[in-house]
mmCIF file of C-alpha atoms and ligand atoms in Angstrom:
data_model
loop_
_atom_site.group_PDB
_atom_site.id
_atom_site.type_symbol
_atom_site.label_atom_id
_atom_site.label_comp_id
_atom_site.label_asym_id
_atom_site.label_seq_id
_atom_site.Cartn_x
_atom_site.Cartn_y
_atom_site.Cartn_z
ATOM 1 C CA MET A 1 -35.869 -11.107 80.823
ATOM 2 C CA LYS A 2 -36.806 -14.757 79.853
ATOM 3 C CA ARG A 3 -38.519 -13.453 76.560
ATOM 4 C CA THR A 4 -35.485 -11.314 75.780
ATOM 5 C CA TRP A 5 -33.232 -14.339 75.774
ATOM 6 C CA SER A 6 -35.517 -16.436 73.753
ATOM 7 C CA ILE A 7 -35.894 -13.743 70.936
ATOM 8 C CA LEU A 8 -32.025 -13.401 70.960
ATOM 9 C CA LEU A 9 -31.683 -17.041 70.646
ATOM 10 C CA LEU A 10 -34.268 -17.292 67.862
ATOM 11 C CA TYR A 11 -32.501 -14.507 66.023
ATOM 12 C CA LEU A 12 -29.151 -16.276 66.222
ATOM 13 C CA PHE A 13 -30.670 -19.445 64.943
ATOM 14 C CA VAL A 14 -32.138 -17.788 61.928
ATOM 15 C CA LEU A 15 -28.925 -15.875 61.196
ATOM 16 C CA VAL A 16 -26.988 -19.322 61.359
ATOM 17 C CA LEU A 17 -29.580 -20.791 59.091
ATOM 18 C CA ILE A 18 -29.417 -18.013 56.718
ATOM 19 C CA SER A 19 -25.623 -17.909 56.389
ATOM 20 C CA GLY A 20 -25.559 -21.865 55.996
ATOM 21 C CA CYS A 21 -27.959 -21.632 53.054
ATOM 22 C CA LEU A 22 -26.197 -18.906 51.360
ATOM 23 C CA SER A 23 -22.696 -20.597 51.622
ATOM 24 C CA MET A 24 -24.207 -23.906 50.343
ATOM 25 C CA GLN A 25 -26.274 -22.550 47.572
ATOM 26 C CA ASP A 26 -23.498 -21.050 45.447
ATOM 27 C CA ASN A 27 -25.252 -22.205 42.206
ATOM 28 C CA ARG A 28 -28.647 -20.884 42.816
ATOM 29 C CA ASN A 29 -28.569 -18.398 39.986
ATOM 30 C CA GLU A 30 -27.255 -20.939 37.506
ATOM 31 C CA THR A 31 -29.293 -22.954 34.970
ATOM 32 C CA GLU A 32 -28.561 -26.386 34.457
ATOM 33 C CA ALA A 33 -28.003 -27.647 30.765
ATOM 34 C CA THR A 34 -30.161 -30.464 29.554
ATOM 35 C CA GLN A 35 -28.219 -31.006 26.366
ATOM 36 C CA TYR A 36 -24.802 -30.012 24.967
ATOM 37 C CA LEU A 37 -23.852 -30.319 21.170
ATOM 38 C CA GLY A 38 -27.101 -32.484 20.691
ATOM 39 C CA ILE A 39 -26.230 -34.868 23.426
ATOM 40 C CA LYS A 40 -28.867 -35.473 26.053
ATOM 41 C CA LEU A 41 -27.386 -34.949 29.622
ATOM 42 C CA THR A 42 -28.532 -36.745 32.658
ATOM 43 C CA PRO A 43 -30.076 -34.202 35.194
ATOM 44 C CA ILE A 44 -27.857 -33.787 38.288
ATOM 45 C CA SER A 45 -30.949 -34.913 40.449
ATOM 46 C CA GLU A 46 -30.865 -38.283 38.593
ATOM 47 C CA GLN A 47 -27.217 -38.974 39.515
ATOM 48 C CA GLY A 48 -26.403 -41.133 42.330
ATOM 49 C CA ASN A 49 -24.054 -40.588 45.308
ATOM 50 C CA ASN A 50 -22.484 -43.801 46.930
ATOM 51 C CA ALA A 51 -19.390 -42.187 48.393
ATOM 52 C CA ILE A 52 -17.716 -44.204 51.155
ATOM 53 C CA LYS A 53 -18.359 -41.679 53.780
ATOM 54 C CA GLY A 54 -21.347 -39.699 52.230
ATOM 55 C CA THR A 55 -21.328 -36.075 51.064
ATOM 56 C CA GLN A 56 -18.389 -33.926 51.992
ATOM 57 C CA TYR A 57 -19.087 -30.103 52.551
ATOM 58 C CA ILE A 58 -16.101 -28.102 51.595
ATOM 59 C CA ASP A 59 -15.599 -24.260 52.049
ATOM 60 C CA LYS A 60 -14.715 -22.483 49.079
ATOM 61 C CA ASP A 61 -13.022 -19.720 50.909
ATOM 62 C CA THR A 62 -10.591 -21.891 52.957
ATOM 63 C CA TYR A 63 -10.199 -24.670 50.384
ATOM 64 C CA ILE A 64 -6.711 -25.457 49.143
ATOM 65 C CA LEU A 65 -5.572 -27.829 46.459
ATOM 66 C CA LYS A 66 -1.987 -28.862 47.317
ATOM 67 C CA ILE A 67 0.237 -30.236 44.584
ATOM 68 C CA ASP A 68 3.593 -31.807 45.754
ATOM 69 C CA GLY A 69 5.801 -34.773 45.487
ATOM 70 C CA MET A 70 7.969 -35.038 42.323
ATOM 71 C CA VAL A 71 7.192 -31.389 41.021
ATOM 72 C CA GLU A 72 9.813 -28.698 40.596
ATOM 73 C CA ARG A 73 7.658 -26.202 42.507
ATOM 74 C CA PRO A 74 5.192 -27.528 45.080
ATOM 75 C CA ALA A 75 2.227 -25.292 45.209
ATOM 76 C CA ASN A 76 -1.218 -24.404 46.802
ATOM 77 C CA PHE A 77 -4.093 -23.272 44.602
ATOM 78 C CA THR A 78 -7.108 -21.580 45.841
ATOM 79 C CA TYR A 79 -10.579 -22.185 44.297
ATOM 80 C CA ASP A 80 -10.464 -18.780 42.577
ATOM 81 C CA GLN A 81 -7.152 -19.402 41.045
ATOM 82 C CA ILE A 82 -8.160 -22.846 39.677
ATOM 83 C CA THR A 83 -11.265 -21.295 38.135
ATOM 84 C CA THR A 84 -9.216 -18.507 36.408
ATOM 85 C CA TYR A 85 -7.267 -20.790 33.956
ATOM 86 C CA THR A 86 -8.628 -21.510 30.692
ATOM 87 C CA PRO A 87 -11.604 -23.928 31.083
ATOM 88 C CA VAL A 88 -12.457 -26.841 28.894
ATOM 89 C CA SER A 89 -15.823 -28.501 28.277
ATOM 90 C CA LYS A 90 -16.767 -31.985 27.180
ATOM 91 C CA VAL A 91 -19.570 -34.574 27.478
ATOM 92 C CA ILE A 92 -18.418 -37.844 29.187
ATOM 93 C CA ASN A 93 -20.046 -40.824 30.571
ATOM 94 C CA LEU A 94 -19.321 -41.779 34.237
ATOM 95 C CA ASN A 95 -19.532 -45.658 34.356
ATOM 96 C CA CYS A 96 -19.461 -47.277 37.744
ATOM 97 C CA VAL A 97 -18.334 -51.008 38.001
ATOM 98 C CA GLU A 98 -21.470 -51.774 39.497
ATOM 99 C CA GLY A 99 -23.335 -51.245 36.305
ATOM 100 C CA TRP A 100 -24.915 -47.803 36.338
ATOM 101 C CA SER A 101 -23.785 -44.753 34.494
ATOM 102 C CA PHE A 102 -24.715 -41.237 33.689
ATOM 103 C CA THR A 103 -23.847 -38.571 31.021
ATOM 104 C CA ALA A 104 -22.804 -35.118 32.038
ATOM 105 C CA LYS A 105 -21.219 -31.990 30.537
ATOM 106 C CA TRP A 106 -18.109 -31.478 32.559
ATOM 107 C CA THR A 107 -16.125 -28.228 32.679
ATOM 108 C CA GLY A 108 -12.856 -27.700 34.351
ATOM 109 C CA VAL A 109 -9.173 -27.305 34.242
ATOM 110 C CA THR A 110 -6.898 -30.000 32.766
ATOM 111 C CA VAL A 111 -4.275 -31.491 35.146
ATOM 112 C CA LYS A 112 -1.606 -30.593 32.601
ATOM 113 C CA THR A 113 -2.392 -26.890 33.004
ATOM 114 C CA LEU A 114 -1.870 -27.091 36.784
ATOM 115 C CA LEU A 115 1.356 -29.222 36.266
ATOM 116 C CA ASP A 116 2.531 -26.568 33.805
ATOM 117 C CA LYS A 117 2.648 -24.372 36.859
ATOM 118 C CA THR A 118 4.519 -26.640 39.313
ATOM 119 C CA GLY A 119 6.708 -28.272 36.733
ATOM 120 C CA ILE A 120 7.295 -31.989 36.535
ATOM 121 C CA LYS A 121 10.330 -33.755 37.789
ATOM 122 C CA GLU A 122 11.927 -36.029 35.228
ATOM 123 C CA ASN A 123 11.454 -39.385 36.974
ATOM 124 C CA ALA A 124 7.621 -38.741 37.786
ATOM 125 C CA THR A 125 5.495 -41.573 36.383
ATOM 126 C CA ASN A 126 2.275 -41.791 38.467
ATOM 127 C CA VAL A 127 -0.137 -39.216 39.931
ATOM 128 C CA ILE A 128 -1.970 -39.701 43.384
ATOM 129 C CA PHE A 129 -5.387 -37.894 44.005
ATOM 130 C CA TYR A 130 -6.377 -37.654 47.612
ATOM 131 C CA SER A 131 -9.819 -36.673 48.727
ATOM 132 C CA ALA A 132 -11.259 -34.905 51.824
ATOM 133 C CA ASP A 133 -13.200 -38.072 52.837
ATOM 134 C CA GLY A 134 -9.955 -40.136 52.953
ATOM 135 C CA TYR A 135 -10.571 -41.699 49.491
ATOM 136 C CA SER A 136 -7.649 -41.846 46.942
ATOM 137 C CA THR A 137 -6.917 -43.213 43.437
ATOM 138 C CA SER A 138 -4.013 -42.870 41.120
ATOM 139 C CA HIS A 139 -3.254 -42.572 37.328
ATOM 140 C CA ASP A 140 -0.298 -42.803 35.086
ATOM 141 C CA LEU A 141 1.071 -39.509 34.422
ATOM 142 C CA GLY A 142 1.153 -40.111 30.625
ATOM 143 C CA TYR A 143 -2.711 -40.885 30.566
ATOM 144 C CA LEU A 144 -3.455 -37.743 32.236
ATOM 145 C CA VAL A 145 -1.352 -35.539 30.032
ATOM 146 C CA ASP A 146 -1.885 -37.240 26.835
ATOM 147 C CA ASN A 147 -5.723 -37.229 27.042
ATOM 148 C CA ASN A 148 -6.045 -33.691 28.654
ATOM 149 C CA ILE A 149 -7.770 -35.175 31.423
ATOM 150 C CA MET A 150 -9.646 -32.412 33.515
ATOM 151 C CA LEU A 151 -10.350 -31.543 37.058
ATOM 152 C CA ALA A 152 -13.971 -30.481 36.822
ATOM 153 C CA TYR A 153 -15.525 -27.731 39.015
ATOM 154 C CA ARG A 154 -18.768 -27.508 36.871
ATOM 155 C CA ILE A 155 -21.287 -30.106 35.702
ATOM 156 C CA ASN A 156 -24.039 -29.404 33.372
ATOM 157 C CA ASP A 157 -23.167 -25.770 33.388
ATOM 158 C CA MET A 158 -23.762 -25.731 37.322
ATOM 159 C CA THR A 159 -21.145 -25.188 39.937
ATOM 160 C CA LEU A 160 -20.365 -28.804 41.156
ATOM 161 C CA PRO A 161 -22.900 -29.459 44.067
ATOM 162 C CA PRO A 162 -21.326 -30.889 47.353
ATOM 163 C CA ASP A 163 -22.771 -34.211 46.661
ATOM 164 C CA ARG A 164 -21.101 -34.358 43.121
ATOM 165 C CA GLY A 165 -17.585 -33.659 44.547
ATOM 166 C CA PHE A 166 -17.470 -29.931 45.084
ATOM 167 C CA PRO A 167 -14.911 -28.358 44.496
ATOM 168 C CA LEU A 168 -13.058 -30.758 42.077
ATOM 169 C CA GLN A 169 -13.838 -34.233 40.650
ATOM 170 C CA LEU A 170 -11.400 -35.775 38.430
ATOM 171 C CA VAL A 171 -13.036 -36.557 34.990
ATOM 172 C CA ALA A 172 -11.196 -39.884 34.213
ATOM 173 C CA GLU A 173 -12.490 -40.321 30.685
ATOM 174 C CA GLY A 174 -12.377 -44.051 29.664
ATOM 175 C CA LYS A 175 -12.012 -45.301 33.167
ATOM 176 C CA TYR A 176 -14.414 -46.800 35.506
ATOM 177 C CA GLY A 177 -15.993 -44.444 38.207
ATOM 178 C CA TYR A 178 -13.722 -45.493 41.069
ATOM 179 C CA LYS A 179 -10.807 -43.701 39.207
ATOM 180 C CA TRP A 180 -12.899 -40.419 39.471
ATOM 181 C CA ALA A 181 -12.024 -39.100 42.732
ATOM 182 C CA LYS A 182 -14.328 -36.497 44.106
ATOM 183 C CA TRP A 183 -13.474 -33.695 46.720
ATOM 184 C CA ILE A 184 -9.708 -33.704 45.712
ATOM 185 C CA ASP A 185 -7.656 -31.671 47.865
ATOM 186 C CA HIS A 186 -4.193 -33.039 47.239
ATOM 187 C CA ILE A 187 -2.363 -34.240 44.269
ATOM 188 C CA GLU A 188 0.980 -36.092 44.540
ATOM 189 C CA LEU A 189 3.336 -36.935 41.833
ATOM 190 C CA VAL A 190 5.393 -40.241 42.520
ATOM 191 C CA ASN A 191 7.601 -42.647 40.499
ATOM 192 C CA SER A 192 5.897 -45.860 41.568
ATOM 193 C CA SER A 193 2.439 -47.355 41.268
ATOM 194 C CA TYR A 194 -0.018 -46.705 44.029
ATOM 195 C CA LYS A 195 -3.207 -48.492 45.032
ATOM 196 C CA GLY A 196 -6.110 -46.307 46.077
ATOM 197 C CA TYR A 197 -9.125 -47.156 48.086
ATOM 198 C CA TRP A 198 -10.984 -49.458 45.871
ATOM 199 C CA GLU A 199 -7.777 -50.720 44.246
ATOM 200 C CA SER A 200 -6.467 -51.919 47.471
ATOM 201 C CA ARG A 201 -9.414 -53.699 48.010
ATOM 202 C CA GLY A 202 -9.107 -55.756 44.842
ATOM 203 C CA TYR A 203 -10.190 -53.431 42.001
ATOM 204 C CA ASN A 204 -8.056 -53.249 38.839
ATOM 205 C CA ASN A 205 -5.443 -50.496 39.146
ATOM 206 C CA LYS A 206 -5.849 -49.476 35.465
ATOM 207 C CA GLY A 207 -9.631 -49.305 35.755
ATOM 208 C CA ASP A 208 -10.031 -49.011 32.029
ATOM 209 C CA PHE A 209 -13.962 -48.857 31.213
ATOM 210 C CA GLY A 210 -14.808 -52.317 29.515
ATOM 211 C CA GLY A 211 -11.542 -53.990 30.908
ATOM 212 C CA PRO A 212 -11.272 -56.349 33.799
ATOM 213 C CA PRO A 213 -12.828 -54.655 37.002
ATOM 214 C CA TYR A 214 -10.743 -56.793 39.260
ATOM 215 C CA GLU A 215 -7.161 -57.451 39.793
ATOM 216 C CA GLN A 216 -6.028 -60.760 38.124
HETATM 217 N N1 MTE B 1 -13.832 -38.915 47.347
HETATM 218 C C1 MTE B 1 -14.459 -39.978 46.802
HETATM 219 N N2 MTE B 1 -14.467 -40.029 45.255
HETATM 220 C C2 MTE B 1 -15.188 -41.043 44.789
HETATM 221 C C3 MTE B 1 -15.759 -42.087 45.592
HETATM 222 C C4 MTE B 1 -15.762 -41.995 46.867
HETATM 223 O O1 MTE B 1 -16.406 -42.711 47.666
HETATM 224 N N3 MTE B 1 -15.023 -40.864 47.456
HETATM 225 N N4 MTE B 1 -16.409 -43.019 44.798
HETATM 226 C C5 MTE B 1 -16.034 -43.323 43.458
HETATM 227 C C6 MTE B 1 -16.913 -44.258 42.709
HETATM 228 S S1 MTE B 1 -16.898 -45.859 43.194
HETATM 229 C C7 MTE B 1 -17.696 -43.646 41.565
HETATM 230 S S2 MTE B 1 -18.649 -44.952 40.688
HETATM 231 C C8 MTE B 1 -17.829 -42.265 41.283
HETATM 232 C C9 MTE B 1 -19.208 -41.751 41.220
HETATM 233 O O2 MTE B 1 -19.698 -42.173 42.405
HETATM 234 P P1 MTE B 1 -20.796 -41.166 43.021
HETATM 235 O O3 MTE B 1 -22.059 -41.765 42.649
HETATM 236 O O4 MTE B 1 -20.585 -41.164 44.435
HETATM 237 O O5 MTE B 1 -20.654 -39.877 42.514
HETATM 238 O O6 MTE B 1 -17.043 -41.421 42.305
HETATM 239 C C10 MTE B 1 -15.848 -41.940 42.659
HETATM 240 N N5 MTE B 1 -15.175 -40.963 43.491
HETATM 241 MO MO1 MO B 2 -18.357 -46.925 41.674
#
């Protein structure tokens, strides 16, 4: 009797282990790109992760990206919907204010593509990105649209791994790393400026790379 129980428990344990591995290793059949258009990429294994609350693990099947605020038609997007839209790819450096950086090929959907679906109310000026770990940051609407800023779901041709921000990281080209929110699950359009996690702790709200890192 005791033996039957322990075998059953062992069986359950192995089952949980296998299902956990399967749902986390979505990118196990993909091959990481080492270069793109002649530009050498930093391997994912050499990219750090200093997030405020560590890695977030988000379930692809229940994930929803909510877009609301000053839009014509607030909407919820699933992971599969987001990855169906025309993708864009580009090599862009992520530069943290602390002095480190890495080079990656990013692939995703532009913010504009999603906002074309929701429509934008006339008075909207700023966009807030909220993340699953409680992090947030914001950008001028014009910066995002004019520069075709993307929400990446792939890095170096791999599905964004959990520690890189799965399912979505904002690729805020030309801005310091703290403007590149990871694990984004909510985007809100507003008509006033907003200070995110690091910005409300003294970091410059524009966050232009090469510009002043602190609010003056
Ligand atoms: N959700 C979330 N996004 C985040 C952060 C974070 O702590 N949480 N850190 C930011 C900072 S300071 C940087 S430099 C970049 C890249 O940091 P990483 O090494 O944690 O990926 O992610 C940004 N996006
Ligand atoms: Mo950073």
